[in-house]
Coordinates of C-alpha atoms in Angstrom, one line a residue:
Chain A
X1 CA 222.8 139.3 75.2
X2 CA 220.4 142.4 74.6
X3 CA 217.1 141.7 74.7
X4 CA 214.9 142.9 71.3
X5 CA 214.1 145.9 71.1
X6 CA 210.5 145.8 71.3
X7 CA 210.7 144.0 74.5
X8 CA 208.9 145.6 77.9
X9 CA 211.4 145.3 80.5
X10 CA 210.7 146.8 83.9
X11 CA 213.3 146.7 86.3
X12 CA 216.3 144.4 86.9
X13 CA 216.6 141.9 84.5
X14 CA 219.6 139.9 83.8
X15 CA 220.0 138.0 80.3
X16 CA 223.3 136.4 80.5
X17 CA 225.4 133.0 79.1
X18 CA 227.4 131.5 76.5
X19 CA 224.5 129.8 75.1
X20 CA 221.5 130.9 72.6
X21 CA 218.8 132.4 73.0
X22 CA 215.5 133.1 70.6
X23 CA 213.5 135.0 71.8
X24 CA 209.8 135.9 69.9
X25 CA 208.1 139.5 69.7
X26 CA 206.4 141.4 72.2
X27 CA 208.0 139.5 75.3
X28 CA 206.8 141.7 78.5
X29 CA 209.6 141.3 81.5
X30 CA 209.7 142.0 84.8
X31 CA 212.2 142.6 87.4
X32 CA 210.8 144.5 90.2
X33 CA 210.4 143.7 92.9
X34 CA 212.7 141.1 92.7
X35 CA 215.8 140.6 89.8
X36 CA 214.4 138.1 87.2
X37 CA 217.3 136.4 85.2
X38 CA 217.5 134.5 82.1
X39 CA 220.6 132.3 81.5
X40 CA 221.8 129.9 79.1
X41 CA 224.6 127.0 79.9
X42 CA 227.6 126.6 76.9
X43 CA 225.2 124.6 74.7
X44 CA 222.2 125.8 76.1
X45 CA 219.1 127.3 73.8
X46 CA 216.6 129.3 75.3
X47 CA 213.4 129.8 73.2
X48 CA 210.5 132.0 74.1
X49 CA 207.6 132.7 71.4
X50 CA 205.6 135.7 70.8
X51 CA 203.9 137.6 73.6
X52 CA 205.2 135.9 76.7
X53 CA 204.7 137.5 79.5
X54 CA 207.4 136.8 82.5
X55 CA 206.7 138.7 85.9
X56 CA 209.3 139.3 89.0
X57 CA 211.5 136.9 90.8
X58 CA 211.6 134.1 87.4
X59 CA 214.5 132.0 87.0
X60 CA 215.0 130.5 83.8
X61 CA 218.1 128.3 83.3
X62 CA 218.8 126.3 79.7
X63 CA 221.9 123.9 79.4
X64 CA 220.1 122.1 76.5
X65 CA 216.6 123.4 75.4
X66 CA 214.2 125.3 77.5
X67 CA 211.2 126.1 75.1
X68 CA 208.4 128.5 76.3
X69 CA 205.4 128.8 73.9
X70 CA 203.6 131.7 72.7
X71 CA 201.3 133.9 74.5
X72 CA 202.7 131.8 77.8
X73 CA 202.5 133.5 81.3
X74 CA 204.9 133.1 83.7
X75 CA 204.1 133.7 87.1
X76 CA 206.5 135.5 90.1
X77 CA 209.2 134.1 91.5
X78 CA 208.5 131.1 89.3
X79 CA 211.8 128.5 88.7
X80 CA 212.2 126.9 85.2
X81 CA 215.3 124.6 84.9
X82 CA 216.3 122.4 82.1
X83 CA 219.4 121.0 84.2
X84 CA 220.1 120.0 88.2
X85 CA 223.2 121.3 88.6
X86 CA 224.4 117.7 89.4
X87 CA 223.7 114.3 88.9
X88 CA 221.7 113.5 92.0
X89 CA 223.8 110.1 92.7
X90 CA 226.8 111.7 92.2
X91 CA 227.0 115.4 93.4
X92 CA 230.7 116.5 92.5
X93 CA 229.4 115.6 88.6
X94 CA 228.0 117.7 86.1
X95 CA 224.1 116.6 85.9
X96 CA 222.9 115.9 82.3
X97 CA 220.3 118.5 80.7
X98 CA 216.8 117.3 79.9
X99 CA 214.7 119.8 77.7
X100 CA 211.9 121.4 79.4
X101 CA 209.2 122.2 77.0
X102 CA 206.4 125.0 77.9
X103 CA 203.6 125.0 75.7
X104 CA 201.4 128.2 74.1
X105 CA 199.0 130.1 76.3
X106 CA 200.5 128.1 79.6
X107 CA 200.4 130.0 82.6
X108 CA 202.6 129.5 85.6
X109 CA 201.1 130.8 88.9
X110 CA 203.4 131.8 91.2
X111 CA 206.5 130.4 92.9
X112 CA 205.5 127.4 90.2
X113 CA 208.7 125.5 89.7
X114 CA 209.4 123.6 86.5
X115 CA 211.8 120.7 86.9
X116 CA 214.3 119.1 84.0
X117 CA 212.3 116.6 81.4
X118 CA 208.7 118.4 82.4
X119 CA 206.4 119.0 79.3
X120 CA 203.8 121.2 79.9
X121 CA 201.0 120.8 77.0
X122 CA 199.1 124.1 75.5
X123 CA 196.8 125.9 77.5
X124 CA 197.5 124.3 80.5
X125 CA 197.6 126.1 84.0
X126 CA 199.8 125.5 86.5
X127 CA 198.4 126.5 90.4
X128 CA 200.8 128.8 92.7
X129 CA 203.4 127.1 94.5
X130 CA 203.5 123.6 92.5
X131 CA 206.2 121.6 91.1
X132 CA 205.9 120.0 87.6
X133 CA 208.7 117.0 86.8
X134 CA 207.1 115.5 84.5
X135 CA 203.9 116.2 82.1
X136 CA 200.5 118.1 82.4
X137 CA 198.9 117.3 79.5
X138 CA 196.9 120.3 77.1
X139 CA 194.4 122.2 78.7
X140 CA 194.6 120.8 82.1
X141 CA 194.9 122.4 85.6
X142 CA 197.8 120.6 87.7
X143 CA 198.7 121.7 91.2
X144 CA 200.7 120.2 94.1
X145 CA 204.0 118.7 95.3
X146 CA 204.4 117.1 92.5
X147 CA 201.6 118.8 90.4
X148 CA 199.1 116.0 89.8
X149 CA 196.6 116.8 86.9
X150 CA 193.0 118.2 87.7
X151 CA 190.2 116.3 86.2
X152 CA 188.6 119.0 83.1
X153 CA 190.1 121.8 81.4
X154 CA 190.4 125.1 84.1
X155 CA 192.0 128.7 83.4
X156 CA 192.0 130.0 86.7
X157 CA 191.8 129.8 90.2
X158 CA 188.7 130.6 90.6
X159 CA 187.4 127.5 88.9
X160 CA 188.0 125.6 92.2
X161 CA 185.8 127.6 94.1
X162 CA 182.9 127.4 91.7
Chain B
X1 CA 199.1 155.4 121.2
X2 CA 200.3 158.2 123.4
X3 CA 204.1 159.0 122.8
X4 CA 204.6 157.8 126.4
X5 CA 202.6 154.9 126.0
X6 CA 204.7 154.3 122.6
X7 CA 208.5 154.8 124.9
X8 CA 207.2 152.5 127.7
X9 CA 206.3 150.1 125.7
X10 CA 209.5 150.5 123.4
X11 CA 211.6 149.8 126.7
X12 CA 209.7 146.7 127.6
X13 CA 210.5 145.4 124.7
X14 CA 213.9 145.8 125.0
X15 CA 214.9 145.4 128.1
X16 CA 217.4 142.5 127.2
X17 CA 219.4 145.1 124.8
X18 CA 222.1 147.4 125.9
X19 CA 222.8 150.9 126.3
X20 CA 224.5 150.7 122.7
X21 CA 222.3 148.1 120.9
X22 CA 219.1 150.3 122.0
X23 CA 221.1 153.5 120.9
X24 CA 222.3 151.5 117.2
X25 CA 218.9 150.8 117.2
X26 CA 217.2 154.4 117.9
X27 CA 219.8 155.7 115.5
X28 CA 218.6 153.0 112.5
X29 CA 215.0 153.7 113.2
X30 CA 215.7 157.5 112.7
X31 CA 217.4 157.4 109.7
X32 CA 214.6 155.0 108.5
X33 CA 212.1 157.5 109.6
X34 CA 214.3 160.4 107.3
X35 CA 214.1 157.9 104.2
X36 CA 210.6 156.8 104.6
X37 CA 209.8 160.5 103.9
X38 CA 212.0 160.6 100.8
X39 CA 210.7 157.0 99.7
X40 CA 207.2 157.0 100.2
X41 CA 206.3 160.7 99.0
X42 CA 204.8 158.9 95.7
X43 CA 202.0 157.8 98.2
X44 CA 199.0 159.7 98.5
X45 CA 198.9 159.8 101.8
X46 CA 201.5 158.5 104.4
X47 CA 200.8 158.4 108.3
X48 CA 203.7 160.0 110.6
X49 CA 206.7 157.7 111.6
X50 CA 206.7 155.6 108.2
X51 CA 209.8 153.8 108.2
X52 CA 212.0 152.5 105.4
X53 CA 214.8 150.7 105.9
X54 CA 217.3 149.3 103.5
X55 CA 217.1 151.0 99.1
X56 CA 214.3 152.7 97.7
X57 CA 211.1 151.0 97.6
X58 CA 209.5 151.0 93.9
X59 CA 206.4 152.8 94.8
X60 CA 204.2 153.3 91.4
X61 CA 201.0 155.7 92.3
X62 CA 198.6 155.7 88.9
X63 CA 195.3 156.0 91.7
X64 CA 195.8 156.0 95.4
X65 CA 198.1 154.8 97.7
X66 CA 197.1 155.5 101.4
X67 CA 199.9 154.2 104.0
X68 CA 199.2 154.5 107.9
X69 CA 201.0 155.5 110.9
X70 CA 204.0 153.5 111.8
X71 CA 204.5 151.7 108.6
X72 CA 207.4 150.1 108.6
X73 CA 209.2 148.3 105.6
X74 CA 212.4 146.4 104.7
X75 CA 214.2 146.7 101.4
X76 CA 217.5 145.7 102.4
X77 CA 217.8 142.1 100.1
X78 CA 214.8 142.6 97.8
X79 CA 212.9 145.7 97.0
X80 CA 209.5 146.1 98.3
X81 CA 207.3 147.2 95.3
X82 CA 203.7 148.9 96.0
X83 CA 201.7 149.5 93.0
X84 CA 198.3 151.0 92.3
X85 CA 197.3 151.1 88.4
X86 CA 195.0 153.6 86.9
X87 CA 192.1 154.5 89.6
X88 CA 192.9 151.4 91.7
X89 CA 193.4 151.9 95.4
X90 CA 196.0 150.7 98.3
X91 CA 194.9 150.9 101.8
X92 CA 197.6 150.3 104.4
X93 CA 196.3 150.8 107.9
X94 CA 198.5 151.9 111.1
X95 CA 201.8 150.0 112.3
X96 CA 201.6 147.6 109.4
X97 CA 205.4 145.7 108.6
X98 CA 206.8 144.5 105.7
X99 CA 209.5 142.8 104.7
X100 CA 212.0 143.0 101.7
X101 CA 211.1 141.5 98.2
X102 CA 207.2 141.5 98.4
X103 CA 204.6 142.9 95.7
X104 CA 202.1 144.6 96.8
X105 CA 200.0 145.4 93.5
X106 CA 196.3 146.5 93.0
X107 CA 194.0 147.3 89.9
X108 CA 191.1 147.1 91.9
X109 CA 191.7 147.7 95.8
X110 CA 194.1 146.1 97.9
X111 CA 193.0 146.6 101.7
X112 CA 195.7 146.0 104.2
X113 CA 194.6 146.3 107.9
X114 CA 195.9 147.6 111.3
X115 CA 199.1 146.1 112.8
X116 CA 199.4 143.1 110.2
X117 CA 202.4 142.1 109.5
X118 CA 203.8 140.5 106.5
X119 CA 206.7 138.5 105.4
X120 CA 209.9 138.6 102.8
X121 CA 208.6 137.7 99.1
X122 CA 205.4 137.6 99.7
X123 CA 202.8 138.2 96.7
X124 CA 199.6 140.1 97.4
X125 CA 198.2 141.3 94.2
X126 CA 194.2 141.8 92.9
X127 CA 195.3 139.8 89.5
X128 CA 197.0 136.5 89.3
X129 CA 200.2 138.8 87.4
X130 CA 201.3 142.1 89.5
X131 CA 201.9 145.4 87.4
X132 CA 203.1 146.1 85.7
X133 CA 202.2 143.5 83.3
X134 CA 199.1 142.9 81.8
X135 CA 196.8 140.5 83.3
X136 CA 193.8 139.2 81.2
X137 CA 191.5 138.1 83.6
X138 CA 189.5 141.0 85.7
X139 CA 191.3 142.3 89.0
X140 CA 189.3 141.3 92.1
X141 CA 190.4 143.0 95.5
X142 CA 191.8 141.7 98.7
X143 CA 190.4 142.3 102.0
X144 CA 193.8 141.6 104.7
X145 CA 191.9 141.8 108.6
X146 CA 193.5 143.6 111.3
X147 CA 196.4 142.3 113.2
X148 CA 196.8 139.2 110.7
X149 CA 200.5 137.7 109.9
X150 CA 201.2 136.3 106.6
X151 CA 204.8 134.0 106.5
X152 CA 207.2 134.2 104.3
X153 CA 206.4 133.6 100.8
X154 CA 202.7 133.4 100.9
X155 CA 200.8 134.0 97.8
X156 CA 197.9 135.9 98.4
X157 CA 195.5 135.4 95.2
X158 CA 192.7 137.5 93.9
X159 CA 189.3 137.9 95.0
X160 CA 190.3 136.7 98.8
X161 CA 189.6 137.9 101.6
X162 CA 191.7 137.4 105.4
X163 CA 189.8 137.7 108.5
X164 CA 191.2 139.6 111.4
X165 CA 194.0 137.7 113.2
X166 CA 194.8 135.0 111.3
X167 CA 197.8 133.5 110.9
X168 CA 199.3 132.0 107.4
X169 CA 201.8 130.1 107.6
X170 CA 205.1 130.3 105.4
X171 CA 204.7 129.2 102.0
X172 CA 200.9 129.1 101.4
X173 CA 198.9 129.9 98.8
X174 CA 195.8 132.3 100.1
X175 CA 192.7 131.5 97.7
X176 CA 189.3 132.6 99.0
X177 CA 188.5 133.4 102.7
X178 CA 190.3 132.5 105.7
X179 CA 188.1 133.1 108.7
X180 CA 189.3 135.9 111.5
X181 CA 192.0 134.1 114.4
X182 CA 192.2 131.3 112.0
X183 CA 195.9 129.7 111.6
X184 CA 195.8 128.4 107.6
X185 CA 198.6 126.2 106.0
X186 CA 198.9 125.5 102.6
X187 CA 198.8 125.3 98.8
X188 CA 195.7 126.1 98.9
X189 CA 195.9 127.4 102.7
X190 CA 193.4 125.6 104.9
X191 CA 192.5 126.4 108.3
X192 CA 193.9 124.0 110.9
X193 CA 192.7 125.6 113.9
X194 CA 190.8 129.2 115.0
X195 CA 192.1 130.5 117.5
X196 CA 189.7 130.7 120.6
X197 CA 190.3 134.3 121.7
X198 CA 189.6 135.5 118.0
X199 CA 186.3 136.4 118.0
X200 CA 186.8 138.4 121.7
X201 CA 189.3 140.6 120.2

């Protein structure tokens, strides 16, 4: 799988599976300091919109639909899974896919890890180091282990301190 | 440090080591020394007896890159990247360590103090994205104290600043100002104890 051609890709970046991929204008990619890799299962899609921006150190894995919305930032070393690997009562067993859907403008702090089934809502931002399973809702700030939603809209980090 | 100062304290250290595991190690450190000019030469200033050990670290110079004596840094799983965009500036300060796979990235200033050490994959960059991607929120610099140790993994975010000596543990998310000798935990990192000899030192 190539990546378009008017893709910015810095550094190691590996796009690789027998599955799909979509993937929107203007996607910004980054590899350095640490590989960044995109793969897709046998019936695995993986969308991204327009203008994403994906830094170092992501891991993006689709065995049934991983959808990242436009304008969406994801942060370093950031995890985004759509699949366990194995069903978690039965770990010889395939695990069964559950889409992952990202919405426009999200942005992933760091080391943020998306788990299969989560729904993150437009706009929303996601604090470093959290863990989403399930759904942050439009607009919100979620953080934590698992992410629990922030009362009020927020955009950034800063808005804690303030 | 006087060069005999440097070799008496070198041999205390290792004292448990071997004739050949002190010589494998001499012979490591000077090869490092031989790379670390090759690999940092981007910088715009590097202090004598930088070390690199492991590839080439991805140094990207647009403004000023300033690197101390005795620098010491690991690529040898993960690259370390240091990056300074268009009239930004990195300060490094002497006998600073860093391990493999972390970012160091500034479009502001990124000020790292004397004899701190930092971990594998950690993140310390002025805007919430590192270089060379766009970021659209304003870069606001980082302040890292003397002698401080960051863990493994620890996000340092913009705008904060880390007193002299602290300690963050593995895995914590640095937002704001940690206090000097504090030990912080955390996502965010809060302090859970200063360190009583802190404020002597």
């Amino acid at each position: 799988m190539r990546l378009p051609r008017d893709a910015f890709v810095d550094g190691d970046v590996v796009v690789r599976g027998p599955g799909r991929f979509e993937i929107g204008r203007g996607l910004a990619i980054s590899g350095l300091p640490v590989r960044t890799h995109l793969v897709t299962g046998p019936h695995g899609l993986l969308r991204i919109g327009d203008g994403v921006r994906i830094a170092h150190g992501v891991s993006i894995a689709s065995h049934a639909e991983v959808t990242i919305g436009d304008a969406a930032v994801i942060g370093p070393m950031c995890i985004v899974m759509d699949v366990d690997f194995h069903d978690p009562k039965d770990l010889e067993s395939a695990g069964a896919p559950r889409p992952v859907r990202i919405g426009a403008g999200v942005r992933l702090g760091a080391g943020v890890i998306v788990l299969r089934g989560a729904t993150i809502g437009d706009g929303a931002y996601v604090a470093p180091h959290s863990v989403v399973s399930r759904f942050v809702p439009a607009g919100a700030r979620a953080e934590g282990v698992p992410a629990r939603t922030l009362q009020g809209p927020a955009s950034g980090m800063r808005d804690r301190r303030s | 440090m006087s060069i005999v100062a440097r070799v008496r304290s070198a041999l205390g250290r290792h004292r448990r080591l071997t004739v050949a595991e002190l010589g494998d190690k001499v012979k490591r450190n000077a090869y490092a020394f031989t790379a670390g000019r090759l690999h940092l030469r981007a910088c715009t200033s590097v202090g004598p007896r930088a070390r690199t050990f492991g590839a080439r670290p991805h140094i990207e110079n647009e403004g000023e890159i300033h690197v101390g004596d005795d620098f010491a840094a690991s690529s040898e799983f993960g690259t370390l990247r240091i990056a300074a965009g268009p009239a930004a500036v990195v300060r490094i300060g002497d006998g600073v360590t860093v391990n493999y796979g972390t970012a160091i990235s500034a479009r502001s200033e990124v000020t790292i103090g004397d004899g701190v050490k930092i971990g594998p994959y950690c993140i310390v960059a002025d805007t919430e994205l590192p270089l060379p991607l766009a970021d659209d929120e304003p870069p606001r610099p980082i302040v890292i104290g003397d002698r401080v140790w960051l863990g493994a993994r620890v996000i340092v975010l913009p705008g904060s600043t880390i007193g002299a000596g602290a300690i963050v543990s593995a895995g914590s998310v640095v937002s704001g100002v940690i206090p000097p000798g504090a030990i912080a935990s955390g996502s965010p990192a809060r302090v859970l104890r200063v360190a009583s000899h802190a404020a002597a030192s």
